[in-house]
PDB file of C-alpha atoms in Angstrom:
ATOM      1  CA  MET A  14      -0.229  -0.077   0.019  1.00 64.00           C
ATOM      2  CA  ASN A  15       1.551   3.421  -0.526  1.00 77.00           C
ATOM      3  CA  PHE A  16       0.688   6.557   1.258  1.00 80.00           C
ATOM      4  CA  LYS A  17       0.979  10.347   1.063  1.00 82.00           C
ATOM      5  CA  LEU A  18       0.943  12.758   4.397  1.00 85.00           C
ATOM      6  CA  GLU A  19      -2.289  15.628   3.828  1.00 89.00           C
ATOM      7  CA  LYS A  20      -0.647  18.219   5.998  1.00 91.00           C
ATOM      8  CA  ILE A  21      -3.011  19.832   9.162  1.00 94.00           C
ATOM      9  CA  PHE A  22      -1.903  23.490  10.190  1.00 94.00           C
ATOM     10  CA  ASP A  23      -2.681  25.711  13.290  1.00 94.00           C
ATOM     11  CA  ARG A  24      -3.659  29.203  13.395  1.00 94.00           C
ATOM     12  CA  TYR A  25      -0.794  30.407  13.352  1.00 93.00           C
ATOM     13  CA  GLY A  26      -0.175  28.922  10.102  1.00 91.00           C
ATOM     14  CA  LYS A  27       2.456  26.238  11.424  1.00 92.00           C
ATOM     15  CA  ILE A  28       1.655  22.182  11.483  1.00 90.00           C
ATOM     16  CA  TYR A  29       0.277  20.917  13.879  1.00 94.00           C
ATOM     17  CA  ALA A  30      -0.436  17.410  12.688  1.00 93.00           C
ATOM     18  CA  TYR A  31      -0.935  15.019   9.572  1.00 91.00           C
ATOM     19  CA  GLU A  32      -3.265  12.960   8.359  1.00 92.00           C
ATOM     20  CA  ILE A  33      -2.406   9.353   6.822  1.00 89.00           C
ATOM     21  CA  LEU A  34      -4.021   8.144   3.804  1.00 84.00           C
ATOM     22  CA  LEU A  35      -4.109   6.208   1.031  1.00 78.00           C
ATOM     23  CA  SER A  36      -2.659   7.326  -1.883  1.00 71.00           C
ATOM     24  CA  ASP A  37      -5.426   6.211  -4.202  1.00 68.00           C
ATOM     25  CA  SER A  38      -9.162   5.227  -2.633  1.00 60.00           C
ATOM     26  CA  SER A  39     -11.296   5.889  -5.226  1.00 60.00           C
ATOM     27  CA  GLN A  40     -11.525   2.359  -6.176  1.00 58.00           C
ATOM     28  CA  ILE A  41     -12.638   1.645  -2.589  1.00 61.00           C
ATOM     29  CA  ASP A  42     -16.205   1.417  -1.005  1.00 67.00           C
ATOM     30  CA  TRP A  43     -15.744   2.059   1.977  1.00 56.00           C
ATOM     31  CA  VAL A  44     -19.607   1.091   3.186  1.00 59.00           C
ATOM     32  CA  THR A  45     -18.837  -2.754   2.133  1.00 64.00           C
ATOM     33  CA  ILE A  46     -15.312  -3.636   2.225  1.00 70.00           C
ATOM     34  CA  ASP A  47     -14.404  -6.590   4.453  1.00 68.00           C
ATOM     35  CA  CYS A  48     -13.054  -6.106   7.444  1.00 78.00           C
ATOM     36  CA  HIS A  49      -9.969  -7.883   7.633  1.00 83.00           C
ATOM     37  CA  TRP A  50      -8.960  -5.809   4.460  1.00 78.00           C
ATOM     38  CA  LEU A  51      -9.387  -2.576   6.804  1.00 82.00           C
ATOM     39  CA  ASN A  52      -7.307  -3.953   9.807  1.00 84.00           C
ATOM     40  CA  SER A  53      -4.692  -4.351   7.260  1.00 88.00           C
ATOM     41  CA  ASN A  54      -4.486  -1.218   6.464  1.00 84.00           C
ATOM     42  CA  VAL A  55      -4.637   0.603   9.323  1.00 89.00           C
ATOM     43  CA  TYR A  56      -1.651  -1.959  10.606  1.00 82.00           C
ATOM     44  CA  SER A  57       0.141  -1.010   7.432  1.00 85.00           C
ATOM     45  CA  GLN A  58       0.080   3.055   8.444  1.00 83.00           C
ATOM     46  CA  LEU A  59       1.272   2.582  11.806  1.00 84.00           C
ATOM     47  CA  ASN A  60       3.749  -0.482  10.299  1.00 80.00           C
ATOM     48  CA  TYR A  61       4.924   2.425   8.099  1.00 75.00           C
ATOM     49  CA  LEU A  62       5.683   5.003  10.528  1.00 76.00           C
ATOM     50  CA  LEU A  63       7.671   2.700  12.945  1.00 71.00           C
ATOM     51  CA  ARG A  64       9.284   0.863   9.861  1.00 68.00           C
ATOM     52  CA  LYS A  65       9.936   4.535   8.189  1.00 60.00           C
ATOM     53  CA  GLY A  66      12.245   5.508  11.333  1.00 51.00           C
ATOM     54  CA  TYR A  67      11.843   8.940  10.507  1.00 45.00           C
ATOM     55  CA  LEU A  68       9.146  11.537   9.993  1.00 49.00           C
ATOM     56  CA  LEU A  69       8.457  14.933   8.186  1.00 45.00           C
ATOM     57  CA  GLU A  70       7.927  18.022   9.876  1.00 45.00           C
ATOM     58  CA  ASN A  71       8.385  21.449   8.598  1.00 42.00           C
ATOM     59  CA  ASN A  72       8.901  19.996   5.623  1.00 39.00           C
ATOM     60  CA  ALA A  73      12.461  18.272   7.327  1.00 41.00           C
ATOM     61  CA  LEU A  74      13.499  14.532   8.336  1.00 38.00           C
ATOM     62  CA  PHE A  75      14.059  13.591  11.448  1.00 44.00           C
ATOM     63  CA  CYS A  76      14.952  10.602  13.109  1.00 45.00           C
ATOM     64  CA  THR A  77      11.893   9.687  15.738  1.00 46.00           C
ATOM     65  CA  SER A  78      14.225   7.856  18.442  1.00 46.00           C
ATOM     66  CA  THR A  79      15.586  11.584  19.037  1.00 45.00           C
ATOM     67  CA  PRO A  80      12.588  13.882  17.641  1.00 48.00           C
ATOM     68  CA  LYS A  81      12.188  17.567  19.050  1.00 54.00           C
ATOM     69  CA  ASN A  82       8.938  17.916  19.864  1.00 64.00           C
ATOM     70  CA  ASN A  83       5.776  15.758  19.957  1.00 80.00           C
ATOM     71  CA  ILE A  84       4.017  15.403  16.567  1.00 86.00           C
ATOM     72  CA  LYS A  85       0.456  14.024  15.188  1.00 92.00           C
ATOM     73  CA  PHE A  86      -1.267  11.679  12.931  1.00 92.00           C
ATOM     74  CA  PHE A  87      -4.887  11.558  12.171  1.00 95.00           C
ATOM     75  CA  VAL A  88      -5.606   7.838  11.161  1.00 93.00           C
ATOM     76  CA  ASN A  89      -9.291   7.101   8.592  1.00 91.00           C
ATOM     77  CA  ILE A  90     -10.761   3.662  11.291  1.00 91.00           C
ATOM     78  CA  GLU A  91     -14.100   2.490  11.333  1.00 89.00           C
ATOM     79  CA  ARG A  92     -16.189   1.570  13.788  1.00 90.00           C
ATOM     80  CA  ARG A  93     -16.976  -1.914  13.077  1.00 88.00           C
ATOM     81  CA  GLN A  94     -13.556  -2.232  12.994  1.00 91.00           C
ATOM     82  CA  LEU A  95     -13.101  -1.581  16.934  1.00 92.00           C
ATOM     83  CA  LYS A  96     -15.729  -4.311  18.147  1.00 91.00           C
ATOM     84  CA  SER A  97     -12.350  -6.294  17.834  1.00 91.00           C
ATOM     85  CA  ILE A  98     -10.696  -7.712  20.500  1.00 93.00           C
ATOM     86  CA  SER A  99      -7.396  -8.552  18.431  1.00 92.00           C
ATOM     87  CA  PHE A 100      -7.323  -5.463  16.554  1.00 92.00           C
ATOM     88  CA  LEU A 101      -7.489  -3.473  19.325  1.00 94.00           C
ATOM     89  CA  ASN A 102      -4.969  -4.888  21.510  1.00 93.00           C
ATOM     90  CA  ILE A 103      -2.994  -4.779  18.802  1.00 92.00           C
ATOM     91  CA  LEU A 104      -3.659  -1.379  17.674  1.00 93.00           C
ATOM     92  CA  SER A 105      -2.968   0.005  20.625  1.00 94.00           C
ATOM     93  CA  GLY A 106       0.562  -1.760  20.858  1.00 92.00           C
ATOM     94  CA  CYS A 107       1.186  -0.449  17.931  1.00 89.00           C
ATOM     95  CA  ILE A 108       0.398   3.120  19.297  1.00 91.00           C
ATOM     96  CA  ASP A 109       2.131   2.712  22.595  1.00 91.00           C
ATOM     97  CA  LYS A 110       5.691   1.830  19.661  1.00 86.00           C
ATOM     98  CA  LEU A 111       4.999   5.264  18.170  1.00 85.00           C
ATOM     99  CA  ARG A 112       4.155   7.193  21.815  1.00 87.00           C
ATOM    100  CA  GLU A 113       6.916   6.053  22.665  1.00 85.00           C
ATOM    101  CA  ASN A 114       9.025   8.222  19.744  1.00 79.00           C
ATOM    102  CA  LYS A 115       6.577  11.365  21.103  1.00 82.00           C
ATOM    103  CA  VAL A 116       4.507  10.456  18.001  1.00 86.00           C
ATOM    104  CA  SER A 117       0.944  11.174  18.882  1.00 92.00           C
ATOM    105  CA  ILE A 118      -2.181   8.597  16.494  1.00 94.00           C
ATOM    106  CA  PHE A 119      -5.539  10.563  16.618  1.00 97.00           C
ATOM    107  CA  LEU A 120      -8.581   7.643  15.382  1.00 96.00           C
ATOM    108  CA  GLU A 121     -10.497   9.416  13.242  1.00 95.00           C
ATOM    109  CA  ILE A 122     -13.841   7.419  12.692  1.00 93.00           C
ATOM    110  CA  THR A 123     -15.195   7.890   9.929  1.00 85.00           C
ATOM    111  CA  GLU A 124     -19.121   9.430   9.427  1.00 76.00           C
ATOM    112  CA  ARG A 125     -19.347   6.260   6.117  1.00 74.00           C
ATOM    113  CA  ASP A 126     -20.438   3.833   8.849  1.00 66.00           C
ATOM    114  CA  SER A 127     -23.312   3.621  11.999  1.00 66.00           C
ATOM    115  CA  ASP A 128     -23.020   0.593  13.697  1.00 63.00           C
ATOM    116  CA  PHE A 129     -24.816   1.247  16.187  1.00 67.00           C
ATOM    117  CA  GLU A 130     -22.851  -1.493  18.412  1.00 80.00           C
ATOM    118  CA  VAL A 131     -20.724   0.932  18.848  1.00 88.00           C
ATOM    119  CA  ASP A 132     -21.917   3.389  20.958  1.00 92.00           C
ATOM    120  CA  ILE A 133     -20.911   6.715  23.167  1.00 93.00           C
ATOM    121  CA  ASN A 134     -20.542   4.260  25.705  1.00 95.00           C
ATOM    122  CA  TYR A 135     -18.522   1.960  23.953  1.00 95.00           C
ATOM    123  CA  LEU A 136     -16.726   4.457  22.112  1.00 95.00           C
ATOM    124  CA  ASN A 137     -15.510   6.068  26.376  1.00 96.00           C
ATOM    125  CA  LYS A 138     -15.038   1.971  27.728  1.00 97.00           C
ATOM    126  CA  LEU A 139     -12.031   2.120  24.877  1.00 97.00           C
ATOM    127  CA  LYS A 140     -10.473   6.039  25.563  1.00 96.00           C
ATOM    128  CA  ARG A 141     -10.527   4.641  29.678  1.00 96.00           C
ATOM    129  CA  LYS A 142      -8.700   2.067  28.686  1.00 97.00           C
ATOM    130  CA  PHE A 143      -6.360   2.232  25.794  1.00 96.00           C
ATOM    131  CA  GLY A 144      -5.971   5.903  26.296  1.00 96.00           C
ATOM    132  CA  PHE A 145      -7.093   6.165  22.535  1.00 97.00           C
ATOM    133  CA  LEU A 146      -7.001  10.002  21.309  1.00 97.00           C
ATOM    134  CA  PHE A 147     -10.733  10.383  18.723  1.00 98.00           C
ATOM    135  CA  VAL A 148     -10.846  12.346  15.553  1.00 97.00           C
ATOM    136  CA  ALA A 149     -14.775  12.609  14.077  1.00 95.00           C
ATOM    137  CA  ASP A 150     -14.594  12.807  10.912  1.00 93.00           C
ATOM    138  CA  ASP A 151     -16.649  15.200   8.433  1.00 91.00           C
ATOM    139  CA  VAL A 152     -18.689  16.547  11.144  1.00 92.00           C
ATOM    140  CA  VAL A 153     -22.198  18.688   9.578  1.00 89.00           C
ATOM    141  CA  GLU A 154     -24.799  20.430  10.484  1.00 87.00           C
ATOM    142  CA  GLY A 155     -27.568  18.081  12.209  1.00 86.00           C
ATOM    143  CA  ASP A 156     -24.879  15.409  12.670  1.00 89.00           C
ATOM    144  CA  ALA A 157     -25.938  12.527  13.568  1.00 88.00           C
ATOM    145  CA  ARG A 158     -22.827  12.008  16.087  1.00 90.00           C
ATOM    146  CA  LYS A 159     -24.566  14.592  17.898  1.00 91.00           C
ATOM    147  CA  GLU A 160     -24.643  13.156  21.253  1.00 92.00           C
ATOM    148  CA  GLU A 161     -21.327  12.126  21.325  1.00 94.00           C
ATOM    149  CA  ILE A 162     -19.360  14.936  20.064  1.00 95.00           C
ATOM    150  CA  GLU A 163     -21.743  17.542  22.929  1.00 94.00           C
ATOM    151  CA  ASN A 164     -20.425  14.824  25.535  1.00 95.00           C
ATOM    152  CA  GLY A 165     -17.129  15.179  25.358  1.00 95.00           C
ATOM    153  CA  LEU A 166     -16.365  11.650  23.212  1.00 97.00           C
ATOM    154  CA  TYR A 167     -13.733  12.944  20.527  1.00 97.00           C
ATOM    155  CA  ASP A 168     -10.539  15.438  20.581  1.00 98.00           C
ATOM    156  CA  VAL A 169     -11.175  16.598  17.740  1.00 98.00           C
ATOM    157  CA  VAL A 170     -14.337  17.570  15.633  1.00 97.00           C
ATOM    158  CA  LYS A 171     -13.701  17.882  12.272  1.00 96.00           C
ATOM    159  CA  VAL A 172     -15.702  20.178  10.597  1.00 95.00           C
ATOM    160  CA  GLU A 173     -17.473  20.169   6.843  1.00 92.00           C
ATOM    161  CA  SER A 174     -16.783  23.889   4.611  1.00 88.00           C
ATOM    162  CA  SER A 175     -20.248  24.009   4.156  1.00 87.00           C
ATOM    163  CA  TYR A 176     -21.115  23.530   7.915  1.00 89.00           C
ATOM    164  CA  ILE A 177     -18.691  26.223   8.852  1.00 88.00           C
ATOM    165  CA  THR A 178     -20.054  28.527   5.492  1.00 83.00           C
ATOM    166  CA  ASN A 179     -24.097  27.668   5.124  1.00 79.00           C
ATOM    167  CA  GLY A 180     -24.306  27.924   9.795  1.00 69.00           C
ATOM    168  CA  SER A 181     -21.733  30.182  10.744  1.00 73.00           C
ATOM    169  CA  SER A 182     -23.674  32.033  13.797  1.00 81.00           C
ATOM    170  CA  ARG A 183     -25.318  28.378  14.524  1.00 86.00           C
ATOM    171  CA  LEU A 184     -21.577  26.718  14.686  1.00 90.00           C
ATOM    172  CA  ARG A 185     -20.119  29.643  16.557  1.00 91.00           C
ATOM    173  CA  GLU A 186     -22.488  29.054  19.309  1.00 92.00           C
ATOM    174  CA  GLU A 187     -22.052  25.221  19.795  1.00 92.00           C
ATOM    175  CA  ILE A 188     -17.839  25.324  19.598  1.00 94.00           C
ATOM    176  CA  LEU A 189     -17.863  27.112  22.470  1.00 95.00           C
ATOM    177  CA  ALA A 190     -20.586  25.940  24.311  1.00 94.00           C
ATOM    178  CA  ILE A 191     -18.233  22.539  23.932  1.00 95.00           C
ATOM    179  CA  LYS A 192     -15.046  24.441  24.510  1.00 95.00           C
ATOM    180  CA  GLN A 193     -16.674  25.472  27.948  1.00 95.00           C
ATOM    181  CA  ASN A 194     -17.399  21.750  29.567  1.00 94.00           C
ATOM    182  CA  PHE A 195     -14.142  20.371  26.755  1.00 95.00           C
ATOM    183  CA  ASP A 196     -10.563  20.070  26.089  1.00 95.00           C
ATOM    184  CA  CYS A 197     -12.444  19.557  22.803  1.00 97.00           C
ATOM    185  CA  LYS A 198     -10.111  20.723  19.756  1.00 97.00           C
ATOM    186  CA  PHE A 199     -11.811  21.833  15.896  1.00 97.00           C
ATOM    187  CA  LEU A 200     -10.603  21.814  12.669  1.00 97.00           C
ATOM    188  CA  ALA A 201     -12.060  23.126   9.617  1.00 95.00           C
ATOM    189  CA  GLU A 202     -11.509  20.618   7.214  1.00 94.00           C
ATOM    190  CA  LYS A 203     -12.048  20.851   2.676  1.00 90.00           C
ATOM    191  CA  ILE A 204     -11.029  24.720   3.178  1.00 91.00           C
ATOM    192  CA  GLU A 205     -10.097  25.123  -1.064  1.00 88.00           C
ATOM    193  CA  THR A 206      -9.950  29.099  -1.128  1.00 89.00           C
ATOM    194  CA  ASN A 207      -8.708  32.202   0.501  1.00 90.00           C
ATOM    195  CA  SER A 208     -12.564  33.282   1.524  1.00 90.00           C
ATOM    196  CA  MET A 209     -13.399  29.902   3.238  1.00 89.00           C
ATOM    197  CA  HIS A 210      -9.670  30.362   5.515  1.00 90.00           C
ATOM    198  CA  LYS A 211     -10.550  33.986   6.487  1.00 91.00           C
ATOM    199  CA  GLU A 212     -14.624  32.986   7.139  1.00 91.00           C
ATOM    200  CA  ALA A 213     -12.822  29.923   9.302  1.00 92.00           C
ATOM    201  CA  LEU A 214     -10.930  31.734  11.130  1.00 92.00           C
ATOM    202  CA  SER A 215     -13.553  34.301  12.136  1.00 92.00           C
ATOM    203  CA  LEU A 216     -14.456  30.976  13.972  1.00 93.00           C
ATOM    204  CA  PRO A 217     -13.321  29.252  17.689  1.00 95.00           C
ATOM    205  CA  ILE A 218     -11.296  27.052  14.690  1.00 96.00           C
ATOM    206  CA  ASP A 219      -8.675  25.266  16.141  1.00 97.00           C
ATOM    207  CA  TYR A 220      -7.049  23.901  12.614  1.00 97.00           C
ATOM    208  CA  PHE A 221      -7.515  23.601   8.895  1.00 95.00           C
ATOM    209  CA  GLN A 222      -6.623  21.649   6.493  1.00 95.00           C
ATOM    210  CA  GLY A 223      -8.049  21.392   3.123  1.00 89.00           C
ATOM    211  CA  TYR A 224      -6.118  22.185  -1.025  1.00 77.00           C
ATOM    212  CA  LEU A 225      -5.975  26.104  -0.328  1.00 77.00           C
ATOM    213  CA  TYR A 226      -2.502  24.635   2.335  1.00 72.00           C
ATOM    214  CA  PRO A 227       0.602  23.097   0.107  1.00 66.00           C
TER     215      PRO A 227
END
């Protein structure tokens, strides 16, 4: 499998993290694809980071054995993968190895999978047991994960650009209410123009991602 890294920036234009993605996923049906393939994809991404021996930060290479700062990666995952105990144990082991080298892994739970067995109570148990960091992917207005977001399940919430454009006043109120109660960060994704970036900056959003950024 071939991967690419997509940069995530903070409000000051500094790199906050990278999302690790398949170089070409256009032919993949993520909803119906087998869990064994999904698990293999996640293992490959984490082993890629472990095996590589170095990581990118501000376009400079450095060895993971002596990193200057903690570096963060977002890894996509489906809810149904989190039902497998063997997968969770292997996943946790890989994340712990990377954490020893000051590499943090954020598990980006996609919007594609609505497995009702993997609910807020189940996910909170995983956070307590394994110390996982969760990200909500592609959040839109009236999102089905509203309860999870408002109850502090996610460490980062990725907000669709359409929500920022069409519901900025409501979004501002929702973000401020959540930040008042939880240490949750918000990320504007799919930012493609300077005007979109400017609008996102006007909100209490922490991070930015999209084609606009090099």
